mmCIF file of C-alpha atoms and ligand atoms in Angstrom:
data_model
loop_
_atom_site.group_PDB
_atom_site.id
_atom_site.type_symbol
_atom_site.label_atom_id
_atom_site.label_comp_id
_atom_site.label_asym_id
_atom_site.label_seq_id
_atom_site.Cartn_x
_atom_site.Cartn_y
_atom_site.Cartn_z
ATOM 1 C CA UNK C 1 -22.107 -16.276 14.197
ATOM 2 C CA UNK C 2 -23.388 -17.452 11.067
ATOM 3 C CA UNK C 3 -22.864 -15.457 8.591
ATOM 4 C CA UNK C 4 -19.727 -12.951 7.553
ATOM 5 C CA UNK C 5 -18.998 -10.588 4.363
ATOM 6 C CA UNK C 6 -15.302 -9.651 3.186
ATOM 7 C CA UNK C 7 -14.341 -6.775 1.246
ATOM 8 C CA UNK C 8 -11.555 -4.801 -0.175
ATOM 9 C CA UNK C 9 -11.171 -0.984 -0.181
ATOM 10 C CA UNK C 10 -9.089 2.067 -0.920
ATOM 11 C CA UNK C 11 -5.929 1.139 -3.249
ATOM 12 C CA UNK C 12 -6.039 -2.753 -4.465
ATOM 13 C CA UNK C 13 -2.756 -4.260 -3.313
ATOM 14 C CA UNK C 14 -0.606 -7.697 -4.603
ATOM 15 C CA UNK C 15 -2.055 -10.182 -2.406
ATOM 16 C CA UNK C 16 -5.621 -8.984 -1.439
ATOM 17 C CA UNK C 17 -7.240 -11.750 -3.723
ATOM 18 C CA UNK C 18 -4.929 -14.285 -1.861
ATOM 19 C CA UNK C 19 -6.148 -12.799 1.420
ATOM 20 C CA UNK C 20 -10.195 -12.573 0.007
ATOM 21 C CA UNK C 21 -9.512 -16.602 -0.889
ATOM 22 C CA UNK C 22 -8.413 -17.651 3.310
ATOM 23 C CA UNK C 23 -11.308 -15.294 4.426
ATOM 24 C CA UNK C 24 -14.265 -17.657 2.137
ATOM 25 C CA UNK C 25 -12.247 -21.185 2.854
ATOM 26 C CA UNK C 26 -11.160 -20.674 6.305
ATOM 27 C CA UNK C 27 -14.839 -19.428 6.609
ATOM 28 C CA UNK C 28 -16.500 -21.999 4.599
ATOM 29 C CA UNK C 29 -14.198 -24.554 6.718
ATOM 30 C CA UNK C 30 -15.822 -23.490 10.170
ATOM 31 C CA UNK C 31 -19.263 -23.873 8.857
ATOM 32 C CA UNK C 32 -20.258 -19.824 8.271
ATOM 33 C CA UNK C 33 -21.782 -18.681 5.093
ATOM 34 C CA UNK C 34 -19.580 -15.836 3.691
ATOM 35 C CA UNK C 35 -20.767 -13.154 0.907
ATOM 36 C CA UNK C 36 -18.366 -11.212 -0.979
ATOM 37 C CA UNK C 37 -19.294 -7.343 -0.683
ATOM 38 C CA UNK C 38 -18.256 -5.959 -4.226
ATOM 39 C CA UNK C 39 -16.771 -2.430 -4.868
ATOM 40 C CA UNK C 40 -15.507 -1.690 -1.185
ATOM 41 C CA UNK C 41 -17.649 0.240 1.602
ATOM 42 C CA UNK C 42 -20.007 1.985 -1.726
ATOM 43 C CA UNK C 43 -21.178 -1.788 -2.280
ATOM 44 C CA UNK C 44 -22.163 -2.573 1.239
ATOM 45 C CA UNK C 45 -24.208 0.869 1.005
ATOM 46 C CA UNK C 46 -25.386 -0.405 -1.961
ATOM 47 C CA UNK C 47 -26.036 -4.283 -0.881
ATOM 48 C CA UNK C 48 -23.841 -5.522 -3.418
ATOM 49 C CA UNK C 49 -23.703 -8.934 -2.562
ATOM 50 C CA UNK C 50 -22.810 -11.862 -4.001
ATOM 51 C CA UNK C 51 -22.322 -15.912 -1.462
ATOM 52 C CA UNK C 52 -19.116 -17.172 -2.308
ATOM 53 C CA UNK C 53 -18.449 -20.699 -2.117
ATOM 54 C CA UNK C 54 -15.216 -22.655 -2.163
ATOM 55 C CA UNK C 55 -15.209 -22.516 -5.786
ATOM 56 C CA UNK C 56 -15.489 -18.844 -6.191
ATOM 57 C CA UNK C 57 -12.624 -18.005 -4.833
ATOM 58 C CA UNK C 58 -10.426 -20.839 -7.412
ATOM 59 C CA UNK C 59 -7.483 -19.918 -9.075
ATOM 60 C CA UNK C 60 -7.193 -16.108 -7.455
ATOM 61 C CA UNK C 61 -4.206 -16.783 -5.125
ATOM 62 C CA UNK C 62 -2.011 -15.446 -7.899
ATOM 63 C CA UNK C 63 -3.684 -12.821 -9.219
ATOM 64 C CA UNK C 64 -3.115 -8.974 -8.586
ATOM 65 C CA UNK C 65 -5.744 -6.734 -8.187
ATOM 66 C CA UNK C 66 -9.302 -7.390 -6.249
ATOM 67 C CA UNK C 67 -12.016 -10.211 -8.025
ATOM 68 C CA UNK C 68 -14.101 -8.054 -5.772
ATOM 69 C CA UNK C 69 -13.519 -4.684 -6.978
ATOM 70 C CA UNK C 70 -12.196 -1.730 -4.892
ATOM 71 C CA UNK C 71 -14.014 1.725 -4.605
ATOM 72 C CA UNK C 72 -13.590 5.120 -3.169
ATOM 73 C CA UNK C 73 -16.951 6.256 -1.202
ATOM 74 C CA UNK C 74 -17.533 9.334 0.563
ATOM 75 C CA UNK C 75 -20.810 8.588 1.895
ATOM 76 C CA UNK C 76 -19.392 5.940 4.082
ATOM 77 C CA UNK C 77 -17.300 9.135 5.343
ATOM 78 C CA UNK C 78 -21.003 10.133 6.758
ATOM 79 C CA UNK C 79 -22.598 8.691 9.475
ATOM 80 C CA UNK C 80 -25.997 8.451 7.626
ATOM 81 C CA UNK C 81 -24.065 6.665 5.218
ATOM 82 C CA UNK C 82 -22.792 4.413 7.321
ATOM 83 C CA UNK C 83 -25.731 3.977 9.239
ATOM 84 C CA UNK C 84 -27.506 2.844 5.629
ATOM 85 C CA UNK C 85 -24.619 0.157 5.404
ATOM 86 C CA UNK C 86 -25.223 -1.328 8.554
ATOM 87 C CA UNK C 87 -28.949 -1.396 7.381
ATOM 88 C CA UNK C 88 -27.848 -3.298 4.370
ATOM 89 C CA UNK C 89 -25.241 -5.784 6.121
ATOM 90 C CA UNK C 90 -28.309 -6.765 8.530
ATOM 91 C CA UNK C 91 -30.904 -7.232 5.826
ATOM 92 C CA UNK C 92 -28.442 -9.498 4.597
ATOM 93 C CA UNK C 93 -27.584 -11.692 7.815
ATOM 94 C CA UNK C 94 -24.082 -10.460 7.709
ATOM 95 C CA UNK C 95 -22.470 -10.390 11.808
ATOM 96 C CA UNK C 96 -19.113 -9.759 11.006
ATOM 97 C CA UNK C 97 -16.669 -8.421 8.298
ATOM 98 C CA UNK C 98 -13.309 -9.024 7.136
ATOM 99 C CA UNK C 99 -11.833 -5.116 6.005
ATOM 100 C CA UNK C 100 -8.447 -5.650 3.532
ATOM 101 C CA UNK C 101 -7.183 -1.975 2.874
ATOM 102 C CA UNK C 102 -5.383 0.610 3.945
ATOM 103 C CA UNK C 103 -5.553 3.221 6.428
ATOM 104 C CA UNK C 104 -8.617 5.032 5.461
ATOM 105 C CA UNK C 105 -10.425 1.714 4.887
ATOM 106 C CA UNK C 106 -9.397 1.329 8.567
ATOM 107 C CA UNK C 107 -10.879 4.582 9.922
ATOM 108 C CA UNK C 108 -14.519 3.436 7.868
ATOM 109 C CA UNK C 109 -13.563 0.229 9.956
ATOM 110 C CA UNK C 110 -13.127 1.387 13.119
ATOM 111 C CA UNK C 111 -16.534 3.544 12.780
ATOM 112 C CA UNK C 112 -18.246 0.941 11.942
ATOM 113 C CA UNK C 113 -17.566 -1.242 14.634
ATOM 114 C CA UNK C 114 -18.228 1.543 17.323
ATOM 115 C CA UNK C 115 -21.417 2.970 15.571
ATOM 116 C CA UNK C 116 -22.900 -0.875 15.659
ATOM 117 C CA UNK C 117 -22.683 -4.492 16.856
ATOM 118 C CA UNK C 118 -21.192 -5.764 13.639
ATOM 119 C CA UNK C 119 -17.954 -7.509 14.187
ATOM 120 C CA UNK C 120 -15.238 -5.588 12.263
ATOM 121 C CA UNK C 121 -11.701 -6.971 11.560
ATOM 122 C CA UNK C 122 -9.475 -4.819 9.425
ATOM 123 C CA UNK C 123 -6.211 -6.521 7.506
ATOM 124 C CA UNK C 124 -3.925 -4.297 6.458
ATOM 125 C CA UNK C 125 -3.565 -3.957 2.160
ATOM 126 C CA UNK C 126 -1.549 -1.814 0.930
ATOM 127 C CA UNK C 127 1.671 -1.034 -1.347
ATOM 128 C CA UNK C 128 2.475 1.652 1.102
ATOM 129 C CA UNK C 129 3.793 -0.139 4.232
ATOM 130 C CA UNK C 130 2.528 2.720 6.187
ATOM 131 C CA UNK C 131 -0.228 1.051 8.556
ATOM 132 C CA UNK C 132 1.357 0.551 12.187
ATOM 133 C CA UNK C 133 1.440 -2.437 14.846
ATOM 134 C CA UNK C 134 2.894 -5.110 11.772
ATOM 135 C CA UNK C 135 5.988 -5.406 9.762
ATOM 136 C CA UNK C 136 4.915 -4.862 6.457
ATOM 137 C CA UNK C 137 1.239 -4.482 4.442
ATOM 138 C CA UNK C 138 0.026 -7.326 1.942
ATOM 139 C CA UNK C 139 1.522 -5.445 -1.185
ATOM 140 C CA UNK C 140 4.911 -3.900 -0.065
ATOM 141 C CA UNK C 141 6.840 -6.884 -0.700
ATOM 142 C CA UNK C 142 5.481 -7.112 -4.411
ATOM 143 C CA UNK C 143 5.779 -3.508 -5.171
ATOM 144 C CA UNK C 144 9.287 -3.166 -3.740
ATOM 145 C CA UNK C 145 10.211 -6.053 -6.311
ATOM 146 C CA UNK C 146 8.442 -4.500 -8.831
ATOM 147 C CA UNK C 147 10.374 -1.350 -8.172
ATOM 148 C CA UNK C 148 13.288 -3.226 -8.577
ATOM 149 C CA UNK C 149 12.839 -4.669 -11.428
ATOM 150 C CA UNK C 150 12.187 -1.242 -12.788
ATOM 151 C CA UNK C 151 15.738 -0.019 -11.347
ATOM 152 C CA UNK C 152 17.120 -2.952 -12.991
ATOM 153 C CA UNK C 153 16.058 -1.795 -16.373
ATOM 154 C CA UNK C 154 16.405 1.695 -16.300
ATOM 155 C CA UNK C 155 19.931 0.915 -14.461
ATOM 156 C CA UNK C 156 20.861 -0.633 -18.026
ATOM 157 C CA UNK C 157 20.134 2.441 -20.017
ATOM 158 C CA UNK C 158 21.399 4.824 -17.252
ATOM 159 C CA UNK C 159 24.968 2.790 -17.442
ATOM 160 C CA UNK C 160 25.008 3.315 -21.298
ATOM 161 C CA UNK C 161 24.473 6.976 -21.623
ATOM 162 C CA UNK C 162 26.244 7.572 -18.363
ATOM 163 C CA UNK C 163 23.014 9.036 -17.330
ATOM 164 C CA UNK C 164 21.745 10.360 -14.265
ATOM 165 C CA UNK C 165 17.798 8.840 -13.621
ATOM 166 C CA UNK C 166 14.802 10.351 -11.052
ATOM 167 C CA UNK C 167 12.446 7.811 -10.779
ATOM 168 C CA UNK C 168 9.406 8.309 -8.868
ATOM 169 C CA UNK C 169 7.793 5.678 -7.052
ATOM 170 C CA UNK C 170 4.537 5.835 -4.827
ATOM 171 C CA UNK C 171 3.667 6.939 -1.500
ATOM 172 C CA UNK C 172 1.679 9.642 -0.914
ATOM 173 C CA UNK C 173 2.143 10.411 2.443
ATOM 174 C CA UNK C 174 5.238 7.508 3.393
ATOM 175 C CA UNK C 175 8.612 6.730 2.041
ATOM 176 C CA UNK C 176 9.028 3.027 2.809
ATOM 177 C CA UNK C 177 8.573 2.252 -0.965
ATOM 178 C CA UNK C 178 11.436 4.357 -1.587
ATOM 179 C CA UNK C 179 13.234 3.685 1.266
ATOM 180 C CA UNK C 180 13.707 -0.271 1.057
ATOM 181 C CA UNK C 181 13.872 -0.365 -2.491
ATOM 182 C CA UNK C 182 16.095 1.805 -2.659
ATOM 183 C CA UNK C 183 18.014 0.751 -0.091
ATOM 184 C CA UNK C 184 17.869 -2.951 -2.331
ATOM 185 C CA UNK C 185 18.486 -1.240 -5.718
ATOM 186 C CA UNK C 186 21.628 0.531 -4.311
ATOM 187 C CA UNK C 187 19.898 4.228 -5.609
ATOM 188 C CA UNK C 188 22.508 7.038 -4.447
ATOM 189 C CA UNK C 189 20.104 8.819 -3.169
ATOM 190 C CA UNK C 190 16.389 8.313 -1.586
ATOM 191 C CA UNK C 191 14.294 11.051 -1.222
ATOM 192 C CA UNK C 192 11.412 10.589 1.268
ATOM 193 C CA UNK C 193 8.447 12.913 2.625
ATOM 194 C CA UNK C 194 9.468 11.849 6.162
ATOM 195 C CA UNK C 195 13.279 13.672 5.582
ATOM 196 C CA UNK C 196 13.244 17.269 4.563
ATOM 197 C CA UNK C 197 14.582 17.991 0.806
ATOM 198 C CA UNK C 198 17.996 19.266 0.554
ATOM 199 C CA UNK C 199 18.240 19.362 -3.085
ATOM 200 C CA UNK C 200 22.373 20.990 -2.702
ATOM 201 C CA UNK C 201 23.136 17.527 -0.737
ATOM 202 C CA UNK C 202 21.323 15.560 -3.494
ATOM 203 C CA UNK C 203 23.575 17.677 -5.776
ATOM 204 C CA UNK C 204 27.045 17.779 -3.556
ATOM 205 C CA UNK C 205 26.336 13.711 -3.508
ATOM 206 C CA UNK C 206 25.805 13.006 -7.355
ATOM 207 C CA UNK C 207 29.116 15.498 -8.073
ATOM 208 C CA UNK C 208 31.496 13.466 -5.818
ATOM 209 C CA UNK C 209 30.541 10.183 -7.705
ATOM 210 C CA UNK C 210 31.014 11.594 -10.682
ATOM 211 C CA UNK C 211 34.364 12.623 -9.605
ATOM 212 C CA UNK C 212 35.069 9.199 -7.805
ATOM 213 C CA UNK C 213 34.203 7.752 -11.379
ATOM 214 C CA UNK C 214 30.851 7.223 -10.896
ATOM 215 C CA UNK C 215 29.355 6.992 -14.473
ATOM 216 C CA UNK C 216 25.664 6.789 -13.947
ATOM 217 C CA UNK C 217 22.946 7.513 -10.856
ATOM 218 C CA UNK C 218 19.660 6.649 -9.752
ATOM 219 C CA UNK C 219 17.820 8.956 -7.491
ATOM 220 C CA UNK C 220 14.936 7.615 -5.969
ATOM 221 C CA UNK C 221 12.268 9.589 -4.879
ATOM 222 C CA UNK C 222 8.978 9.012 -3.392
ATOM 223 C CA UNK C 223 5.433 10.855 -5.107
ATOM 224 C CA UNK C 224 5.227 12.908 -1.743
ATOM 225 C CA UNK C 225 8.531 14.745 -1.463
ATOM 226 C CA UNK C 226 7.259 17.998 -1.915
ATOM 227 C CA UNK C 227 3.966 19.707 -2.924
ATOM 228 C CA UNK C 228 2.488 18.727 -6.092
ATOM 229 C CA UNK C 229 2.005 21.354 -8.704
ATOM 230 C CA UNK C 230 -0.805 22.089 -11.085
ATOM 231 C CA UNK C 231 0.725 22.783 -14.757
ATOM 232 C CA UNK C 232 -1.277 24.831 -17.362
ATOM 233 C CA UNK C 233 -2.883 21.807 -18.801
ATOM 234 C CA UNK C 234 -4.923 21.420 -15.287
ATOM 235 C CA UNK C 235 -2.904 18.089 -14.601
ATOM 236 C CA UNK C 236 -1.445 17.062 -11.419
ATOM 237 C CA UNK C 237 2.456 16.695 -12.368
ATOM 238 C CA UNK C 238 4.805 14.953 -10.395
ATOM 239 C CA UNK C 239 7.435 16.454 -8.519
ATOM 240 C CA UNK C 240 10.156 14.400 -10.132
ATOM 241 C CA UNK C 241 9.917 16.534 -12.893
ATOM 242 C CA UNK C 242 11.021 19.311 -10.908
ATOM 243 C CA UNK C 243 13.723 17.722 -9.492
ATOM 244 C CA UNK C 244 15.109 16.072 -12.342
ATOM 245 C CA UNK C 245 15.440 19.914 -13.820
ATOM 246 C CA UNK C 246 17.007 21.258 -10.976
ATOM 247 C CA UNK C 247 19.595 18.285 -10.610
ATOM 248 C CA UNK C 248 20.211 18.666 -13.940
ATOM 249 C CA UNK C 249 20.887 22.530 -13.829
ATOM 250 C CA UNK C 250 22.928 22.244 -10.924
ATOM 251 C CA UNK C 251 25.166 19.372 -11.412
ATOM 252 C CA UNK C 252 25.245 19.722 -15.285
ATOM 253 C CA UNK C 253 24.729 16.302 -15.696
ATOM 254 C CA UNK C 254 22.353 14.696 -18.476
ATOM 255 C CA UNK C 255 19.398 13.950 -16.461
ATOM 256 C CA UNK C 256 15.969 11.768 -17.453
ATOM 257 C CA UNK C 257 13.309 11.124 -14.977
ATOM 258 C CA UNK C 258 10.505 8.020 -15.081
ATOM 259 C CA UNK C 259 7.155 8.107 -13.199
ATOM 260 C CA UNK C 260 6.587 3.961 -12.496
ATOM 261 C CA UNK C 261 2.919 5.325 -11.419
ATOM 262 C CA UNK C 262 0.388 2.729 -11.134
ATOM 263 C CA UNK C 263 2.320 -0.279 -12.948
ATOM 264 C CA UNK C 264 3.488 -0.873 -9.107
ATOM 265 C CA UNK C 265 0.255 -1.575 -7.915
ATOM 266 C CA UNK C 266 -0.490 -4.524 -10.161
ATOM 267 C CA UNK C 267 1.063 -7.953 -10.943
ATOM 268 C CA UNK C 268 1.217 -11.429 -9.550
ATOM 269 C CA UNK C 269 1.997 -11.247 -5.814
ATOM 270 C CA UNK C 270 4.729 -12.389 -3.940
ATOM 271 C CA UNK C 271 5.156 -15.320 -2.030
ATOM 272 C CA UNK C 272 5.667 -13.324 1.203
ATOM 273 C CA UNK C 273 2.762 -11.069 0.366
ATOM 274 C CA UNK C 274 0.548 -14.142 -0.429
ATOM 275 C CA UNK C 275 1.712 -16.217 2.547
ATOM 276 C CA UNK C 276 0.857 -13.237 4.979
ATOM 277 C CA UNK C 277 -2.173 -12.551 2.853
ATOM 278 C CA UNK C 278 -3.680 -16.515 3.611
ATOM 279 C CA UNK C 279 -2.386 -16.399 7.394
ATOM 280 C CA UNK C 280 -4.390 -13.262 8.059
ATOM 281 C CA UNK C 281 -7.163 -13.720 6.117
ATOM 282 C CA UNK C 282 -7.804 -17.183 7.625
ATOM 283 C CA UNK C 283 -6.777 -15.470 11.439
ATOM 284 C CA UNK C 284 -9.472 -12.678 10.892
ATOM 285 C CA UNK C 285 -12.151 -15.429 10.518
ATOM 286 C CA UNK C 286 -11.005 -16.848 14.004
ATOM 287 C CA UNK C 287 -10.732 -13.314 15.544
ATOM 288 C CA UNK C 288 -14.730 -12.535 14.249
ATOM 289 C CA UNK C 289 -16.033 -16.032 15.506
ATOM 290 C CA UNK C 290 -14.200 -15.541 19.066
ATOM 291 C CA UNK C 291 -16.603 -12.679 18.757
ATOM 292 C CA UNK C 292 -13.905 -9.833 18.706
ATOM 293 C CA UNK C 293 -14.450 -6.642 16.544
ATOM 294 C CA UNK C 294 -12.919 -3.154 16.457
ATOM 295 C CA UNK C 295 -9.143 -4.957 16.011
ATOM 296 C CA UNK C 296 -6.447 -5.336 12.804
ATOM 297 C CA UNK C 297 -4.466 -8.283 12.399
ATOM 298 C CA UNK C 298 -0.714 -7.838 11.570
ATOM 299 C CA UNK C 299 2.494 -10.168 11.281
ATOM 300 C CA UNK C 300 4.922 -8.941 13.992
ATOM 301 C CA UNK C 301 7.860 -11.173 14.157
ATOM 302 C CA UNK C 302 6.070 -14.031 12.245
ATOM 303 C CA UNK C 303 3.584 -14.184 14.600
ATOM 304 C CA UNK C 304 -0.174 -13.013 14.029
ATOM 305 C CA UNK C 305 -0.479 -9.799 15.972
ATOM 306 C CA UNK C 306 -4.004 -8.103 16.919
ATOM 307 C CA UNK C 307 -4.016 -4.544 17.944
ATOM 308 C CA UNK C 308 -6.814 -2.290 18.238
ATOM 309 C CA UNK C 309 -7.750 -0.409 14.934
ATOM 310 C CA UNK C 310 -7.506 2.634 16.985
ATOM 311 C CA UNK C 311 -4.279 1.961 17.732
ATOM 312 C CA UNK C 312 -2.588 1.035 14.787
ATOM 313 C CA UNK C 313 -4.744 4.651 13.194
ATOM 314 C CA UNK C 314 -3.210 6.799 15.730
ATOM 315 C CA UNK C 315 0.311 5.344 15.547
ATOM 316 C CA UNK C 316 2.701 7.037 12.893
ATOM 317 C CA UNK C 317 4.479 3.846 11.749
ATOM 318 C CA UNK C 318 8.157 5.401 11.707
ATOM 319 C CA UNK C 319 10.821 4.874 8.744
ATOM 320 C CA UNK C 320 14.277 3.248 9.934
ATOM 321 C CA UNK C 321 16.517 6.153 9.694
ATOM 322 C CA UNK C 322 19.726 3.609 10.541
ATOM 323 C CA UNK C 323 18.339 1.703 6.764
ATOM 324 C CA UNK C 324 18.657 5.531 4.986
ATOM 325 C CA UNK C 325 21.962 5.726 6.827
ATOM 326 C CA UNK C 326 23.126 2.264 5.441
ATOM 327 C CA UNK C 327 21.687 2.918 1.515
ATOM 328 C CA UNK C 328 23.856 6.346 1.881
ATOM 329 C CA UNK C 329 26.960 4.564 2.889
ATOM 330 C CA UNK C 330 26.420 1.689 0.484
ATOM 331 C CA UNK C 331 26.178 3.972 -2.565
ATOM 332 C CA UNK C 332 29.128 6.368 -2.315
HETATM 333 P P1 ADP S 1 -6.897 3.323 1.755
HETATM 334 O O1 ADP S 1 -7.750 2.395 2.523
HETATM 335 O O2 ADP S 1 -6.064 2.625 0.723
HETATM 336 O O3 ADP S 1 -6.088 4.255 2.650
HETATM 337 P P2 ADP S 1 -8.725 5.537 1.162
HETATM 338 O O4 ADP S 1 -8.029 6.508 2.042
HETATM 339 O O5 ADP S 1 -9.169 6.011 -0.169
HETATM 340 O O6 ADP S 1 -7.849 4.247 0.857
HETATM 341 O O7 ADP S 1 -9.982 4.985 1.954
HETATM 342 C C1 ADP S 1 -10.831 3.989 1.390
HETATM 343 C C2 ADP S 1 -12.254 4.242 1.800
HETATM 344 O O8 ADP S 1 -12.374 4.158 3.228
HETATM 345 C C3 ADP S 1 -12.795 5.622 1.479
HETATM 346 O O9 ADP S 1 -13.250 5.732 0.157
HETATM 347 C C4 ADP S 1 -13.966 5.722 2.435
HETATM 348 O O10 ADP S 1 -15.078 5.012 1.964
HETATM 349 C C5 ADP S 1 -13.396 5.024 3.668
HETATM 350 N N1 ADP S 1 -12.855 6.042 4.579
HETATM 351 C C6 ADP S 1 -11.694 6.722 4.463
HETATM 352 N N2 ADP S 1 -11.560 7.621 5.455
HETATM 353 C C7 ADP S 1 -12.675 7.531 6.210
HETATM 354 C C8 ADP S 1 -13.170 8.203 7.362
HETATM 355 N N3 ADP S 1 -12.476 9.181 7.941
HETATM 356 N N4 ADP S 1 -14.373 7.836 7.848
HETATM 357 C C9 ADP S 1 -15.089 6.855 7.278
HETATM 358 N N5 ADP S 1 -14.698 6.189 6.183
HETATM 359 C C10 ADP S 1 -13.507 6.504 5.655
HETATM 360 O O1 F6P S 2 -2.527 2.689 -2.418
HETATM 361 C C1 F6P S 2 -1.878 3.872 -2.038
HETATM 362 C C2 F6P S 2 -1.349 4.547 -3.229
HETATM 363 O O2 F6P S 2 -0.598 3.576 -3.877
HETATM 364 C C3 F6P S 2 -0.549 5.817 -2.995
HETATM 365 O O3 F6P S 2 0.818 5.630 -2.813
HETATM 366 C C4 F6P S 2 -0.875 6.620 -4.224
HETATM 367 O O4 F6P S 2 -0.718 7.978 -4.057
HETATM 368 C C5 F6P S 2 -2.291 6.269 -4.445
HETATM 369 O O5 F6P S 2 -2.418 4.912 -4.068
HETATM 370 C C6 F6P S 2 -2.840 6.530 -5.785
HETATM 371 O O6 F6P S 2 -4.031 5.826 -5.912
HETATM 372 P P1 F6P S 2 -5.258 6.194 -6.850
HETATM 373 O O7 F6P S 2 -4.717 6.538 -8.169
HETATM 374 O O8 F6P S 2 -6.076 4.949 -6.839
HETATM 375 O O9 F6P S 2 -5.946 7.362 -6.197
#
């Protein structure tokens, strides 16, 4: 193998630049050539591609986002589309390729690698934590303390009005944001897609505190509790909204509610989420020149794990219900 490409797709994540940076050097290091594929699986369709040297890749290890763009791209959902990328990657000299994202980055991955002889290794980016066979996703660790940090604040303001606060945080289809920083931020309650809504227990919970002397509450809820709604503007609201009227109307207690939205997917990563992001990055180079493909690299127990993409696609990465328990407990 001589030559590999690395890209980053679906939702950036803290730490992907740090991972992009191991994937060039550790590449550079064993003598490949490695090109940068900008703008996810739409650039290698579109052969944007750009050699990165050592240099390129300077003073990124800190910085949030992608330096090589992230992009949504149905056609790579088609396998003409695909088919054109692997035309592309050829053309180029590219054998293998490094895949930071998320799930759905994964299943382009794992298509790719069947459908041709390129070498595919996916690493798993993402602020959701919901990608199976490792502990956590480069991101999680930043978001989470970004989420706190948020609590933090709004904990302030909550404790001066003697206010009760719904704050939303992402995950679409998973409630580890929610889960673990709630768990950390000591919210009373955590509401997750993975635990049916039983807005009278949210309710019951906030109305003993209050009578235990309990001035001020944080519920924490995660974006996919409960269907979205369109409102008459044509927007997509958020179901916190909802909530934070209900709770409101049923515990007659003086309620606000705060969307943190995107400002948790940006920022300077973490040290954990860099440190994991440089140990797989530089693994996945190893993996593709020991000629393997089709496989995602994860931390299990501090070690480097490989598992097939398949795998870690068809496995629902479970929520520990024993750390809901614990943040229930904790917060009475
Ligand atoms: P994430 O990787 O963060 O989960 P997405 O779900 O948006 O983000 O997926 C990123 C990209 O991966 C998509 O825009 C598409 O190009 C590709 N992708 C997603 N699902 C599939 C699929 N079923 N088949 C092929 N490619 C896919
Ligand atoms: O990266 C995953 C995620 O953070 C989800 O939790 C969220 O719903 C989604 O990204 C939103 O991303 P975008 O606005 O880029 O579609």
């Amino acid at each position: 193998m001589e030559t590999i490409g690395v890209l980053t797709s679906g939702g950036d994540a803290p730490g992907m630049n740090a991972a992009v940076r191991a994937v060039v050097r550790k590449g550079i290091y064993e003598g490949l050539k490695v090109i940068g594929i900008r703008r996810g699986y739409a650039g290698m369709i579109e052969s944007d591609f750009e050699v990165l040297e050592r240099r390129s890749v300077a003073d990124i290890v800190h910085r949030g986002g992608t330096v090589l763009g992230s992009a949504r791209c149905e056609e790579f959902k088609t396998k003409e589309g695909r088919a054109e990328a692997v035309r592309q990657l050829k053309y180029a000299g590219i054998e293998g390729v490094v895949v930071i994202g998320g799930d759905g980055s994964f299943k382009g991955a794992q298509l790719l690698s069947e459908e041709s002889d390129i070498g595919v290794i996916g690493i798993p980016g993402t602020i959701d934590n919901d990608i199976a066979c490792t502990d956590t996703t480069i991101g999680f660790d930043t978001a989470m303390n970004t989420i706190l940090d948020a609590i933090n604040r709004i904990r302030d303001t909550a404790t001066s009005h003697e206010r009760t606060f719904v704050i939303e945080v992402m995950g679409r289809h998973s409630g580890f944001l929610a889960l673990m920083s709630g768990l950390g931020g000591g919210a009373e309650s955590i509401l997750i897609p993975e635990v049916e809504l039983d807005i009278d227990k949210v309710c019951q919970k906030l109305k003993d505190g209050y009578e235990r002397g309990k001035l001020h509450s944080i519920i924490l809820v995660a974006e996919g509790v409960g269907d979205n709604f369109e409102t008459d503007r044509g927007l997509h609201e958020s179901k916190a909204f909802i909530l934070g009227e209900k709770i409101s109307e049923c515990t007659g207690l003086e309620t606000r509610v705060t969307v943190l939205g995107h400002l948790q997917r940006g920022g300077a990563p973490t040290a954990q989420d860099r440190i994991m992001a440089s140990r797989l990055g530089a693994a996945a180079v190893e993996y593709l020149l020991a000629g393997e493909t089709n496989q995602m690299l994860g931390i299990v127990h501090d070690q480097v794990k490989p598992s097939s993409l398949l795998e870690s696609l068809e496995t629902e990465k479970e929520i520990n219900q024993e750390i809901l328990e614990l943040a229930n407990i904790l917060s009475m």
